Amino acid sequence: MNDKPQITTHYADGRESETRDMTEEEIALLPTTLSDYEAPVANS
Amino acid sequence: MTFPSFGAGEVLTATDMNAVGLWKVASGSLSSTSTNFVGCFTTDYDNYLIVLDKVDVSSAADIYIRFLNGSTPDIGANYFWAYVGYTISAGGVNSNAGTGQTIGFTGITSSVGAEILSSATMTCYSPKLVQRTFISSSALSYPTQFAVRNGMTHNNSSTSYDGIQFLTSSAATMSGGVTIYGYRK
């Protein structure tokens, strides 16, 4: 099974959508961190 | 003619149609780790409404955006974002911000699984114009509890973009729908 991240492209001009494997360069540029909700900060 | 309710068989005049304020320009499913909408920004419109609904991710992840030139994303360090967030139990204001990001943050931290899905609306200002591009957004989600994030993304480059890319982390895939509308000038 191909477990490489993929990229899907939709075209506004009506061309058919397509999906392909991401390149190693594209994978390296993906975000890796999760922006969690922080504890509430009291107003001062 | 009684605008905006039309009767069957009535002729729609130029005046009627020119009064329409919002036109759908593109739509499609969020899928894979990254989803491009190519050619959705044109000179026909300056500003756009982007609606994301029924958004889910395969593992805990945020959803980000990049602007596109053709199918090529702008990966320059010129995205700036900030948001305020509320959760129902914390009851307080949370904030976070980033600068010099290569990606812009949509404010969605999605729940995992189909039980409670995420939604967001984004207003995108002047992506096709050769000037800075802004997005204001409001996102509802359920990362661990009901939550909302209201925020902005600013692209500091005076570049004309004709598309937008949604992406998440390499370990996750997205699902859901995206509809993009243009505001009549």
mmCIF file with all atom_site columns, C-alpha atoms in Angstrom:
data_model
loop_
_atom_site.group_PDB
_atom_site.id
_atom_site.type_symbol
_atom_site.label_atom_id
_atom_site.label_alt_id
_atom_site.label_comp_id
_atom_site.label_asym_id
_atom_site.label_entity_id
_atom_site.label_seq_id
_atom_site.pdbx_PDB_ins_code
_atom_site.Cartn_x
_atom_site.Cartn_y
_atom_site.Cartn_z
_atom_site.occupancy
_atom_site.B_iso_or_equiv
_atom_site.pdbx_formal_charge
_atom_site.auth_seq_id
_atom_site.auth_comp_id
_atom_site.auth_asym_id
_atom_site.auth_atom_id
_atom_site.pdbx_PDB_model_num
ATOM 1   C CA . MET A 1 1   ? 0.000   0.000  0.000   1.00 0.00 ? 1   MET A CA 1
ATOM 2   C CA . ASN A 1 2   ? 1.259   3.457  -0.887  1.00 0.00 ? 2   ASN A CA 1
ATOM 3   C CA . ASP A 1 3   ? 1.497   5.445  2.365   1.00 0.00 ? 3   ASP A CA 1
ATOM 4   C CA . LYS A 1 4   ? 3.164   8.519  0.895   1.00 0.00 ? 4   LYS A CA 1
ATOM 5   C CA . PRO A 1 5   ? 1.367   11.807 1.598   1.00 0.00 ? 5   PRO A CA 1
ATOM 6   C CA . GLN A 1 6   ? -0.619  12.893 -1.416  1.00 0.00 ? 6   GLN A CA 1
ATOM 7   C CA . ILE A 1 7   ? -1.782  16.168 -2.921  1.00 0.00 ? 7   ILE A CA 1
ATOM 8   C CA . THR A 1 8   ? -5.135  16.703 -4.619  1.00 0.00 ? 8   THR A CA 1
ATOM 9   C CA . THR A 1 9   ? -5.714  19.534 -7.089  1.00 0.00 ? 9   THR A CA 1
ATOM 10  C CA . HIS A 1 10  ? -9.088  20.996 -8.081  1.00 0.00 ? 10  HIS A CA 1
ATOM 11  C CA . TYR A 1 11  ? -9.248  23.304 -11.101 1.00 0.00 ? 11  TYR A CA 1
ATOM 12  C CA . ALA A 1 12  ? -11.640 26.240 -11.290 1.00 0.00 ? 12  ALA A CA 1
ATOM 13  C CA . ASP A 1 13  ? -11.699 26.031 -15.097 1.00 0.00 ? 13  ASP A CA 1
ATOM 14  C CA . GLY A 1 14  ? -13.485 22.680 -15.071 1.00 0.00 ? 14  GLY A CA 1
ATOM 15  C CA . ARG A 1 15  ? -10.531 20.386 -15.646 1.00 0.00 ? 15  ARG A CA 1
ATOM 16  C CA . GLU A 1 16  ? -10.841 17.083 -13.830 1.00 0.00 ? 16  GLU A CA 1
ATOM 17  C CA . SER A 1 17  ? -9.389  16.951 -10.329 1.00 0.00 ? 17  SER A CA 1
ATOM 18  C CA . GLU A 1 18  ? -6.222  14.909 -9.875  1.00 0.00 ? 18  GLU A CA 1
ATOM 19  C CA . THR A 1 19  ? -4.301  13.334 -7.004  1.00 0.00 ? 19  THR A CA 1
ATOM 20  C CA . ARG A 1 20  ? -0.613  12.430 -6.933  1.00 0.00 ? 20  ARG A CA 1
ATOM 21  C CA . ASP A 1 21  ? 2.078   11.486 -4.439  1.00 0.00 ? 21  ASP A CA 1
ATOM 22  C CA . MET A 1 22  ? 3.904   14.419 -2.895  1.00 0.00 ? 22  MET A CA 1
ATOM 23  C CA . THR A 1 23  ? 7.570   14.808 -3.713  1.00 0.00 ? 23  THR A CA 1
ATOM 24  C CA . GLU A 1 24  ? 10.192  14.492 -0.972  1.00 0.00 ? 24  GLU A CA 1
ATOM 25  C CA . GLU A 1 25  ? 10.713  18.262 -1.211  1.00 0.00 ? 25  GLU A CA 1
ATOM 26  C CA . GLU A 1 26  ? 6.984   18.908 -0.708  1.00 0.00 ? 26  GLU A CA 1
ATOM 27  C CA . ILE A 1 27  ? 6.841   16.499 2.242   1.00 0.00 ? 27  ILE A CA 1
ATOM 28  C CA . ALA A 1 28  ? 9.771   18.253 3.892   1.00 0.00 ? 28  ALA A CA 1
ATOM 29  C CA . LEU A 1 29  ? 7.823   21.535 3.782   1.00 0.00 ? 29  LEU A CA 1
ATOM 30  C CA . LEU A 1 30  ? 4.730   20.191 5.550   1.00 0.00 ? 30  LEU A CA 1
ATOM 31  C CA . PRO A 1 31  ? 3.924   21.547 9.031   1.00 0.00 ? 31  PRO A CA 1
ATOM 32  C CA . THR A 1 32  ? 4.864   19.270 11.903  1.00 0.00 ? 32  THR A CA 1
ATOM 33  C CA . THR A 1 33  ? 3.635   21.044 15.023  1.00 0.00 ? 33  THR A CA 1
ATOM 34  C CA . LEU A 1 34  ? 0.179   21.155 16.557  1.00 0.00 ? 34  LEU A CA 1
ATOM 35  C CA . SER A 1 35  ? -1.008  24.527 17.858  1.00 0.00 ? 35  SER A CA 1
ATOM 36  C CA . ASP A 1 36  ? -2.651  23.504 21.072  1.00 0.00 ? 36  ASP A CA 1
ATOM 37  C CA . TYR A 1 37  ? -5.074  25.592 23.067  1.00 0.00 ? 37  TYR A CA 1
ATOM 38  C CA . GLU A 1 38  ? -3.092  27.315 25.769  1.00 0.00 ? 38  GLU A CA 1
ATOM 39  C CA . ALA A 1 39  ? -4.166  27.895 29.335  1.00 0.00 ? 39  ALA A CA 1
ATOM 40  C CA . PRO A 1 40  ? -6.320  30.998 29.768  1.00 0.00 ? 40  PRO A CA 1
ATOM 41  C CA . VAL A 1 41  ? -4.412  34.155 30.551  1.00 0.00 ? 41  VAL A CA 1
ATOM 42  C CA . ALA A 1 42  ? -5.876  36.371 33.246  1.00 0.00 ? 42  ALA A CA 1
ATOM 43  C CA . ASN A 1 43  ? -6.560  39.965 32.343  1.00 0.00 ? 43  ASN A CA 1
ATOM 44  C CA . SER A 1 44  ? -4.328  42.371 34.220  1.00 0.00 ? 44  SER A CA 1
ATOM 45  C CA . MET B 2 1   ? -39.828 42.231 -10.474 1.00 0.00 ? 1   MET B CA 1
ATOM 46  C CA . THR B 2 2   ? -39.588 41.579 -6.771  1.00 0.00 ? 2   THR B CA 1
ATOM 47  C CA . PHE B 2 3   ? -35.925 41.100 -6.096  1.00 0.00 ? 3   PHE B CA 1
ATOM 48  C CA . PRO B 2 4   ? -34.557 38.715 -4.873  1.00 0.00 ? 4   PRO B CA 1
ATOM 49  C CA . SER B 2 5   ? -37.562 36.381 -5.138  1.00 0.00 ? 5   SER B CA 1
ATOM 50  C CA . PHE B 2 6   ? -38.282 35.503 -8.731  1.00 0.00 ? 6   PHE B CA 1
ATOM 51  C CA . GLY B 2 7   ? -41.321 33.814 -10.183 1.00 0.00 ? 7   GLY B CA 1
ATOM 52  C CA . ALA B 2 8   ? -41.249 30.888 -12.556 1.00 0.00 ? 8   ALA B CA 1
ATOM 53  C CA . GLY B 2 9   ? -40.665 32.020 -16.126 1.00 0.00 ? 9   GLY B CA 1
ATOM 54  C CA . GLU B 2 10  ? -39.601 35.552 -15.272 1.00 0.00 ? 10  GLU B CA 1
ATOM 55  C CA . VAL B 2 11  ? -36.776 37.011 -17.337 1.00 0.00 ? 11  VAL B CA 1
ATOM 56  C CA . LEU B 2 12  ? -33.657 37.899 -15.358 1.00 0.00 ? 12  LEU B CA 1
ATOM 57  C CA . THR B 2 13  ? -32.394 41.248 -16.572 1.00 0.00 ? 13  THR B CA 1
ATOM 58  C CA . ALA B 2 14  ? -28.856 42.614 -16.400 1.00 0.00 ? 14  ALA B CA 1
ATOM 59  C CA . THR B 2 15  ? -29.972 44.817 -13.527 1.00 0.00 ? 15  THR B CA 1
ATOM 60  C CA . ASP B 2 16  ? -31.222 41.776 -11.649 1.00 0.00 ? 16  ASP B CA 1
ATOM 61  C CA . MET B 2 17  ? -28.085 39.758 -12.239 1.00 0.00 ? 17  MET B CA 1
ATOM 62  C CA . ASN B 2 18  ? -25.736 42.658 -11.527 1.00 0.00 ? 18  ASN B CA 1
ATOM 63  C CA . ALA B 2 19  ? -27.355 42.953 -8.131  1.00 0.00 ? 19  ALA B CA 1
ATOM 64  C CA . VAL B 2 20  ? -26.166 39.463 -7.182  1.00 0.00 ? 20  VAL B CA 1
ATOM 65  C CA . GLY B 2 21  ? -23.425 39.988 -4.636  1.00 0.00 ? 21  GLY B CA 1
ATOM 66  C CA . LEU B 2 22  ? -21.865 36.550 -4.243  1.00 0.00 ? 22  LEU B CA 1
ATOM 67  C CA . TRP B 2 23  ? -20.867 34.101 -6.981  1.00 0.00 ? 23  TRP B CA 1
ATOM 68  C CA . LYS B 2 24  ? -19.548 30.590 -6.521  1.00 0.00 ? 24  LYS B CA 1
ATOM 69  C CA . VAL B 2 25  ? -16.191 30.298 -8.303  1.00 0.00 ? 25  VAL B CA 1
ATOM 70  C CA . ALA B 2 26  ? -14.874 26.924 -7.131  1.00 0.00 ? 26  ALA B CA 1
ATOM 71  C CA . SER B 2 27  ? -15.681 23.996 -4.892  1.00 0.00 ? 27  SER B CA 1
ATOM 72  C CA . GLY B 2 28  ? -14.296 20.597 -4.092  1.00 0.00 ? 28  GLY B CA 1
ATOM 73  C CA . SER B 2 29  ? -13.447 18.115 -1.402  1.00 0.00 ? 29  SER B CA 1
ATOM 74  C CA . LEU B 2 30  ? -10.619 18.461 1.052   1.00 0.00 ? 30  LEU B CA 1
ATOM 75  C CA . SER B 2 31  ? -8.615  15.305 0.646   1.00 0.00 ? 31  SER B CA 1
ATOM 76  C CA . SER B 2 32  ? -5.134  13.893 0.916   1.00 0.00 ? 32  SER B CA 1
ATOM 77  C CA . THR B 2 33  ? -2.532  15.728 3.002   1.00 0.00 ? 33  THR B CA 1
ATOM 78  C CA . SER B 2 34  ? -2.723  18.774 0.761   1.00 0.00 ? 34  SER B CA 1
ATOM 79  C CA . THR B 2 35  ? -5.497  20.102 -1.474  1.00 0.00 ? 35  THR B CA 1
ATOM 80  C CA . ASN B 2 36  ? -5.052  22.788 -4.143  1.00 0.00 ? 36  ASN B CA 1
ATOM 81  C CA . PHE B 2 37  ? -7.723  25.020 -5.611  1.00 0.00 ? 37  PHE B CA 1
ATOM 82  C CA . VAL B 2 38  ? -6.113  26.291 -8.804  1.00 0.00 ? 38  VAL B CA 1
ATOM 83  C CA . GLY B 2 39  ? -7.429  29.284 -10.717 1.00 0.00 ? 39  GLY B CA 1
ATOM 84  C CA . CYS B 2 40  ? -10.103 30.285 -8.206  1.00 0.00 ? 40  CYS B CA 1
ATOM 85  C CA . PHE B 2 41  ? -8.842  33.875 -7.836  1.00 0.00 ? 41  PHE B CA 1
ATOM 86  C CA . THR B 2 42  ? -9.283  36.050 -10.909 1.00 0.00 ? 42  THR B CA 1
ATOM 87  C CA . THR B 2 43  ? -9.550  39.698 -11.829 1.00 0.00 ? 43  THR B CA 1
ATOM 88  C CA . ASP B 2 44  ? -13.359 39.344 -11.827 1.00 0.00 ? 44  ASP B CA 1
ATOM 89  C CA . TYR B 2 45  ? -13.323 39.760 -8.040  1.00 0.00 ? 45  TYR B CA 1
ATOM 90  C CA . ASP B 2 46  ? -11.171 41.441 -5.439  1.00 0.00 ? 46  ASP B CA 1
ATOM 91  C CA . ASN B 2 47  ? -12.409 39.646 -2.305  1.00 0.00 ? 47  ASN B CA 1
ATOM 92  C CA . TYR B 2 48  ? -13.602 36.100 -1.611  1.00 0.00 ? 48  TYR B CA 1
ATOM 93  C CA . LEU B 2 49  ? -15.594 34.096 0.898   1.00 0.00 ? 49  LEU B CA 1
ATOM 94  C CA . ILE B 2 50  ? -14.238 30.616 1.600   1.00 0.00 ? 50  ILE B CA 1
ATOM 95  C CA . VAL B 2 51  ? -16.429 28.135 3.475   1.00 0.00 ? 51  VAL B CA 1
ATOM 96  C CA . LEU B 2 52  ? -15.041 24.895 4.903   1.00 0.00 ? 52  LEU B CA 1
ATOM 97  C CA . ASP B 2 53  ? -17.546 22.430 6.274   1.00 0.00 ? 53  ASP B CA 1
ATOM 98  C CA . LYS B 2 54  ? -17.630 18.886 7.673   1.00 0.00 ? 54  LYS B CA 1
ATOM 99  C CA . VAL B 2 55  ? -13.857 19.045 8.069   1.00 0.00 ? 55  VAL B CA 1
ATOM 100 C CA . ASP B 2 56  ? -12.153 16.041 9.612   1.00 0.00 ? 56  ASP B CA 1
ATOM 101 C CA . VAL B 2 57  ? -8.571  14.838 9.891   1.00 0.00 ? 57  VAL B CA 1
ATOM 102 C CA . SER B 2 58  ? -7.176  11.347 10.252  1.00 0.00 ? 58  SER B CA 1
ATOM 103 C CA . SER B 2 59  ? -5.085  12.308 13.287  1.00 0.00 ? 59  SER B CA 1
ATOM 104 C CA . ALA B 2 60  ? -4.904  15.409 15.470  1.00 0.00 ? 60  ALA B CA 1
ATOM 105 C CA . ALA B 2 61  ? -3.695  18.196 13.241  1.00 0.00 ? 61  ALA B CA 1
ATOM 106 C CA . ASP B 2 62  ? -4.077  21.847 12.348  1.00 0.00 ? 62  ASP B CA 1
ATOM 107 C CA . ILE B 2 63  ? -5.040  22.967 8.884   1.00 0.00 ? 63  ILE B CA 1
ATOM 108 C CA . TYR B 2 64  ? -2.906  25.604 7.191   1.00 0.00 ? 64  TYR B CA 1
ATOM 109 C CA . ILE B 2 65  ? -3.014  27.543 3.947   1.00 0.00 ? 65  ILE B CA 1
ATOM 110 C CA . ARG B 2 66  ? -0.585  28.686 1.301   1.00 0.00 ? 66  ARG B CA 1
ATOM 111 C CA . PHE B 2 67  ? -1.336  30.850 -1.711  1.00 0.00 ? 67  PHE B CA 1
ATOM 112 C CA . LEU B 2 68  ? -0.709  29.467 -5.183  1.00 0.00 ? 68  LEU B CA 1
ATOM 113 C CA . ASN B 2 69  ? 0.807   30.789 -8.382  1.00 0.00 ? 69  ASN B CA 1
ATOM 114 C CA . GLY B 2 70  ? -0.639  28.286 -10.823 1.00 0.00 ? 70  GLY B CA 1
ATOM 115 C CA . SER B 2 71  ? -0.074  25.013 -8.973  1.00 0.00 ? 71  SER B CA 1
ATOM 116 C CA . THR B 2 72  ? 3.049   26.269 -7.204  1.00 0.00 ? 72  THR B CA 1
ATOM 117 C CA . PRO B 2 73  ? 2.641   27.265 -3.560  1.00 0.00 ? 73  PRO B CA 1
ATOM 118 C CA . ASP B 2 74  ? 4.300   30.380 -2.179  1.00 0.00 ? 74  ASP B CA 1
ATOM 119 C CA . ILE B 2 75  ? 6.604   28.947 0.471   1.00 0.00 ? 75  ILE B CA 1
ATOM 120 C CA . GLY B 2 76  ? 8.300   32.217 1.272   1.00 0.00 ? 76  GLY B CA 1
ATOM 121 C CA . ALA B 2 77  ? 8.602   33.293 4.892   1.00 0.00 ? 77  ALA B CA 1
ATOM 122 C CA . ASN B 2 78  ? 6.020   36.030 4.471   1.00 0.00 ? 78  ASN B CA 1
ATOM 123 C CA . TYR B 2 79  ? 2.947   34.666 6.234   1.00 0.00 ? 79  TYR B CA 1
ATOM 124 C CA . PHE B 2 80  ? 1.952   36.124 9.588   1.00 0.00 ? 80  PHE B CA 1
ATOM 125 C CA . TRP B 2 81  ? -0.927  34.824 11.657  1.00 0.00 ? 81  TRP B CA 1
ATOM 126 C CA . ALA B 2 82  ? -2.610  35.340 15.003  1.00 0.00 ? 82  ALA B CA 1
ATOM 127 C CA . TYR B 2 83  ? -5.811  34.177 16.622  1.00 0.00 ? 83  TYR B CA 1
ATOM 128 C CA . VAL B 2 84  ? -7.820  34.238 19.808  1.00 0.00 ? 84  VAL B CA 1
ATOM 129 C CA . GLY B 2 85  ? -9.570  31.090 20.943  1.00 0.00 ? 85  GLY B CA 1
ATOM 130 C CA . TYR B 2 86  ? -12.206 30.069 23.419  1.00 0.00 ? 86  TYR B CA 1
ATOM 131 C CA . THR B 2 87  ? -13.177 26.695 24.733  1.00 0.00 ? 87  THR B CA 1
ATOM 132 C CA . ILE B 2 88  ? -16.373 26.088 26.639  1.00 0.00 ? 88  ILE B CA 1
ATOM 133 C CA . SER B 2 89  ? -14.678 24.754 29.746  1.00 0.00 ? 89  SER B CA 1
ATOM 134 C CA . ALA B 2 90  ? -11.679 27.070 29.864  1.00 0.00 ? 90  ALA B CA 1
ATOM 135 C CA . GLY B 2 91  ? -13.981 30.035 29.415  1.00 0.00 ? 91  GLY B CA 1
ATOM 136 C CA . GLY B 2 92  ? -11.047 32.315 28.795  1.00 0.00 ? 92  GLY B CA 1
ATOM 137 C CA . VAL B 2 93  ? -9.198  33.902 25.978  1.00 0.00 ? 93  VAL B CA 1
ATOM 138 C CA . ASN B 2 94  ? -6.311  31.960 24.562  1.00 0.00 ? 94  ASN B CA 1
ATOM 139 C CA . SER B 2 95  ? -4.037  33.497 22.070  1.00 0.00 ? 95  SER B CA 1
ATOM 140 C CA . ASN B 2 96  ? -1.261  32.406 19.829  1.00 0.00 ? 96  ASN B CA 1
ATOM 141 C CA . ALA B 2 97  ? 0.647   34.021 17.056  1.00 0.00 ? 97  ALA B CA 1
ATOM 142 C CA . GLY B 2 98  ? 3.355   33.295 14.585  1.00 0.00 ? 98  GLY B CA 1
ATOM 143 C CA . THR B 2 99  ? 5.463   35.422 12.318  1.00 0.00 ? 99  THR B CA 1
ATOM 144 C CA . GLY B 2 100 ? 7.608   34.666 9.328   1.00 0.00 ? 100 GLY B CA 1
ATOM 145 C CA . GLN B 2 101 ? 5.755   31.430 8.762   1.00 0.00 ? 101 GLN B CA 1
ATOM 146 C CA . THR B 2 102 ? 5.952   29.701 5.441   1.00 0.00 ? 102 THR B CA 1
ATOM 147 C CA . ILE B 2 103 ? 2.323   28.788 5.880   1.00 0.00 ? 103 ILE B CA 1
ATOM 148 C CA . GLY B 2 104 ? -0.777  30.537 7.148   1.00 0.00 ? 104 GLY B CA 1
ATOM 149 C CA . PHE B 2 105 ? -2.962  29.144 9.871   1.00 0.00 ? 105 PHE B CA 1
ATOM 150 C CA . THR B 2 106 ? -6.702  28.725 9.285   1.00 0.00 ? 106 THR B CA 1
ATOM 151 C CA . GLY B 2 107 ? -7.585  28.339 12.955  1.00 0.00 ? 107 GLY B CA 1
ATOM 152 C CA . ILE B 2 108 ? -8.866  24.798 12.684  1.00 0.00 ? 108 ILE B CA 1
ATOM 153 C CA . THR B 2 109 ? -7.593  22.173 15.037  1.00 0.00 ? 109 THR B CA 1
ATOM 154 C CA . SER B 2 110 ? -9.835  19.395 14.035  1.00 0.00 ? 110 SER B CA 1
ATOM 155 C CA . SER B 2 111 ? -11.343 16.668 16.056  1.00 0.00 ? 111 SER B CA 1
ATOM 156 C CA . VAL B 2 112 ? -10.476 13.167 15.044  1.00 0.00 ? 112 VAL B CA 1
ATOM 157 C CA . GLY B 2 113 ? -13.299 11.003 13.863  1.00 0.00 ? 113 GLY B CA 1
ATOM 158 C CA . ALA B 2 114 ? -16.656 11.859 12.416  1.00 0.00 ? 114 ALA B CA 1
ATOM 159 C CA . GLU B 2 115 ? -18.510 12.518 15.652  1.00 0.00 ? 115 GLU B CA 1
ATOM 160 C CA . ILE B 2 116 ? -18.067 16.289 15.718  1.00 0.00 ? 116 ILE B CA 1
ATOM 161 C CA . LEU B 2 117 ? -16.733 17.936 12.607  1.00 0.00 ? 117 LEU B CA 1
ATOM 162 C CA . SER B 2 118 ? -15.123 21.316 12.118  1.00 0.00 ? 118 SER B CA 1
ATOM 163 C CA . SER B 2 119 ? -16.283 24.279 10.095  1.00 0.00 ? 119 SER B CA 1
ATOM 164 C CA . ALA B 2 120 ? -14.789 27.613 9.164   1.00 0.00 ? 120 ALA B CA 1
ATOM 165 C CA . THR B 2 121 ? -15.468 30.730 7.166   1.00 0.00 ? 121 THR B CA 1
ATOM 166 C CA . MET B 2 122 ? -12.652 32.804 5.772   1.00 0.00 ? 122 MET B CA 1
ATOM 167 C CA . THR B 2 123 ? -12.764 36.172 4.038   1.00 0.00 ? 123 THR B CA 1
ATOM 168 C CA . CYS B 2 124 ? -9.819  36.563 1.696   1.00 0.00 ? 124 CYS B CA 1
ATOM 169 C CA . TYR B 2 125 ? -8.945  40.102 0.678   1.00 0.00 ? 125 TYR B CA 1
ATOM 170 C CA . SER B 2 126 ? -7.295  40.941 -2.657  1.00 0.00 ? 126 SER B CA 1
ATOM 171 C CA . PRO B 2 127 ? -5.378  37.715 -3.410  1.00 0.00 ? 127 PRO B CA 1
ATOM 172 C CA . LYS B 2 128 ? -5.277  38.431 -7.144  1.00 0.00 ? 128 LYS B CA 1
ATOM 173 C CA . LEU B 2 129 ? -4.205  42.041 -6.777  1.00 0.00 ? 129 LEU B CA 1
ATOM 174 C CA . VAL B 2 130 ? -0.526  42.931 -6.703  1.00 0.00 ? 130 VAL B CA 1
ATOM 175 C CA . GLN B 2 131 ? -0.624  43.878 -3.066  1.00 0.00 ? 131 GLN B CA 1
ATOM 176 C CA . ARG B 2 132 ? -0.601  42.222 0.343   1.00 0.00 ? 132 ARG B CA 1
ATOM 177 C CA . THR B 2 133 ? -3.266  39.573 0.952   1.00 0.00 ? 133 THR B CA 1
ATOM 178 C CA . PHE B 2 134 ? -5.235  39.190 4.165   1.00 0.00 ? 134 PHE B CA 1
ATOM 179 C CA . ILE B 2 135 ? -7.544  36.501 5.492   1.00 0.00 ? 135 ILE B CA 1
ATOM 180 C CA . SER B 2 136 ? -9.855  36.901 8.452   1.00 0.00 ? 136 SER B CA 1
ATOM 181 C CA . SER B 2 137 ? -11.310 33.641 9.689   1.00 0.00 ? 137 SER B CA 1
ATOM 182 C CA . SER B 2 138 ? -13.562 32.050 12.254  1.00 0.00 ? 138 SER B CA 1
ATOM 183 C CA . ALA B 2 139 ? -13.325 28.335 12.886  1.00 0.00 ? 139 ALA B CA 1
ATOM 184 C CA . LEU B 2 140 ? -15.408 26.022 15.038  1.00 0.00 ? 140 LEU B CA 1
ATOM 185 C CA . SER B 2 141 ? -13.973 22.706 16.089  1.00 0.00 ? 141 SER B CA 1
ATOM 186 C CA . TYR B 2 142 ? -13.730 20.107 18.789  1.00 0.00 ? 142 TYR B CA 1
ATOM 187 C CA . PRO B 2 143 ? -10.079 19.318 19.495  1.00 0.00 ? 143 PRO B CA 1
ATOM 188 C CA . THR B 2 144 ? -10.881 18.042 22.997  1.00 0.00 ? 144 THR B CA 1
ATOM 189 C CA . GLN B 2 145 ? -13.975 20.141 23.673  1.00 0.00 ? 145 GLN B CA 1
ATOM 190 C CA . PHE B 2 146 ? -16.130 22.675 21.841  1.00 0.00 ? 146 PHE B CA 1
ATOM 191 C CA . ALA B 2 147 ? -13.935 25.513 20.698  1.00 0.00 ? 147 ALA B CA 1
ATOM 192 C CA . VAL B 2 148 ? -13.760 28.541 18.440  1.00 0.00 ? 148 VAL B CA 1
ATOM 193 C CA . ARG B 2 149 ? -10.823 30.392 16.995  1.00 0.00 ? 149 ARG B CA 1
ATOM 194 C CA . ASN B 2 150 ? -11.035 33.820 15.383  1.00 0.00 ? 150 ASN B CA 1
ATOM 195 C CA . GLY B 2 151 ? -7.965  35.033 13.643  1.00 0.00 ? 151 GLY B CA 1
ATOM 196 C CA . MET B 2 152 ? -6.104  36.419 10.708  1.00 0.00 ? 152 MET B CA 1
ATOM 197 C CA . THR B 2 153 ? -3.435  35.500 8.239   1.00 0.00 ? 153 THR B CA 1
ATOM 198 C CA . HIS B 2 154 ? -1.439  38.178 6.478   1.00 0.00 ? 154 HIS B CA 1
ATOM 199 C CA . ASN B 2 155 ? 0.697   37.505 3.455   1.00 0.00 ? 155 ASN B CA 1
ATOM 200 C CA . ASN B 2 156 ? 3.272   40.270 3.416   1.00 0.00 ? 156 ASN B CA 1
ATOM 201 C CA . SER B 2 157 ? 4.229   39.876 -0.226  1.00 0.00 ? 157 SER B CA 1
ATOM 202 C CA . SER B 2 158 ? 2.833   42.161 -2.935  1.00 0.00 ? 158 SER B CA 1
ATOM 203 C CA . THR B 2 159 ? 2.169   39.198 -5.181  1.00 0.00 ? 159 THR B CA 1
ATOM 204 C CA . SER B 2 160 ? -0.797  38.277 -7.345  1.00 0.00 ? 160 SER B CA 1
ATOM 205 C CA . TYR B 2 161 ? -2.066  34.796 -6.451  1.00 0.00 ? 161 TYR B CA 1
ATOM 206 C CA . ASP B 2 162 ? -4.600  32.756 -8.395  1.00 0.00 ? 162 ASP B CA 1
ATOM 207 C CA . GLY B 2 163 ? -5.212  29.863 -6.034  1.00 0.00 ? 163 GLY B CA 1
ATOM 208 C CA . ILE B 2 164 ? -5.084  28.544 -2.502  1.00 0.00 ? 164 ILE B CA 1
ATOM 209 C CA . GLN B 2 165 ? -3.694  25.383 -0.930  1.00 0.00 ? 165 GLN B CA 1
ATOM 210 C CA . PHE B 2 166 ? -4.953  23.730 2.258   1.00 0.00 ? 166 PHE B CA 1
ATOM 211 C CA . LEU B 2 167 ? -2.533  21.406 3.998   1.00 0.00 ? 167 LEU B CA 1
ATOM 212 C CA . THR B 2 168 ? -1.935  19.568 7.219   1.00 0.00 ? 168 THR B CA 1
ATOM 213 C CA . SER B 2 169 ? 0.865   17.539 8.743   1.00 0.00 ? 169 SER B CA 1
ATOM 214 C CA . SER B 2 170 ? 2.472   14.664 6.904   1.00 0.00 ? 170 SER B CA 1
ATOM 215 C CA . ALA B 2 171 ? 0.931   12.178 9.303   1.00 0.00 ? 171 ALA B CA 1
ATOM 216 C CA . ALA B 2 172 ? -2.634  13.239 8.566   1.00 0.00 ? 172 ALA B CA 1
ATOM 217 C CA . THR B 2 173 ? -5.121  13.426 5.742   1.00 0.00 ? 173 THR B CA 1
ATOM 218 C CA . MET B 2 174 ? -8.089  15.761 5.486   1.00 0.00 ? 174 MET B CA 1
ATOM 219 C CA . SER B 2 175 ? -11.715 15.364 4.495   1.00 0.00 ? 175 SER B CA 1
ATOM 220 C CA . GLY B 2 176 ? -14.553 17.824 4.144   1.00 0.00 ? 176 GLY B CA 1
ATOM 221 C CA . GLY B 2 177 ? -15.774 20.383 1.672   1.00 0.00 ? 177 GLY B CA 1
ATOM 222 C CA . VAL B 2 178 ? -14.549 23.746 0.448   1.00 0.00 ? 178 VAL B CA 1
ATOM 223 C CA . THR B 2 179 ? -16.642 26.285 -1.455  1.00 0.00 ? 179 THR B CA 1
ATOM 224 C CA . ILE B 2 180 ? -15.159 29.546 -2.689  1.00 0.00 ? 180 ILE B CA 1
ATOM 225 C CA . TYR B 2 181 ? -17.299 32.550 -3.609  1.00 0.00 ? 181 TYR B CA 1
ATOM 226 C CA . GLY B 2 182 ? -16.337 35.852 -5.141  1.00 0.00 ? 182 GLY B CA 1
ATOM 227 C CA . TYR B 2 183 ? -17.796 39.108 -3.862  1.00 0.00 ? 183 TYR B CA 1
ATOM 228 C CA . ARG B 2 184 ? -19.087 41.281 -6.661  1.00 0.00 ? 184 ARG B CA 1
ATOM 229 C CA . LYS B 2 185 ? -16.984 44.450 -6.904  1.00 0.00 ? 185 LYS B CA 1
#
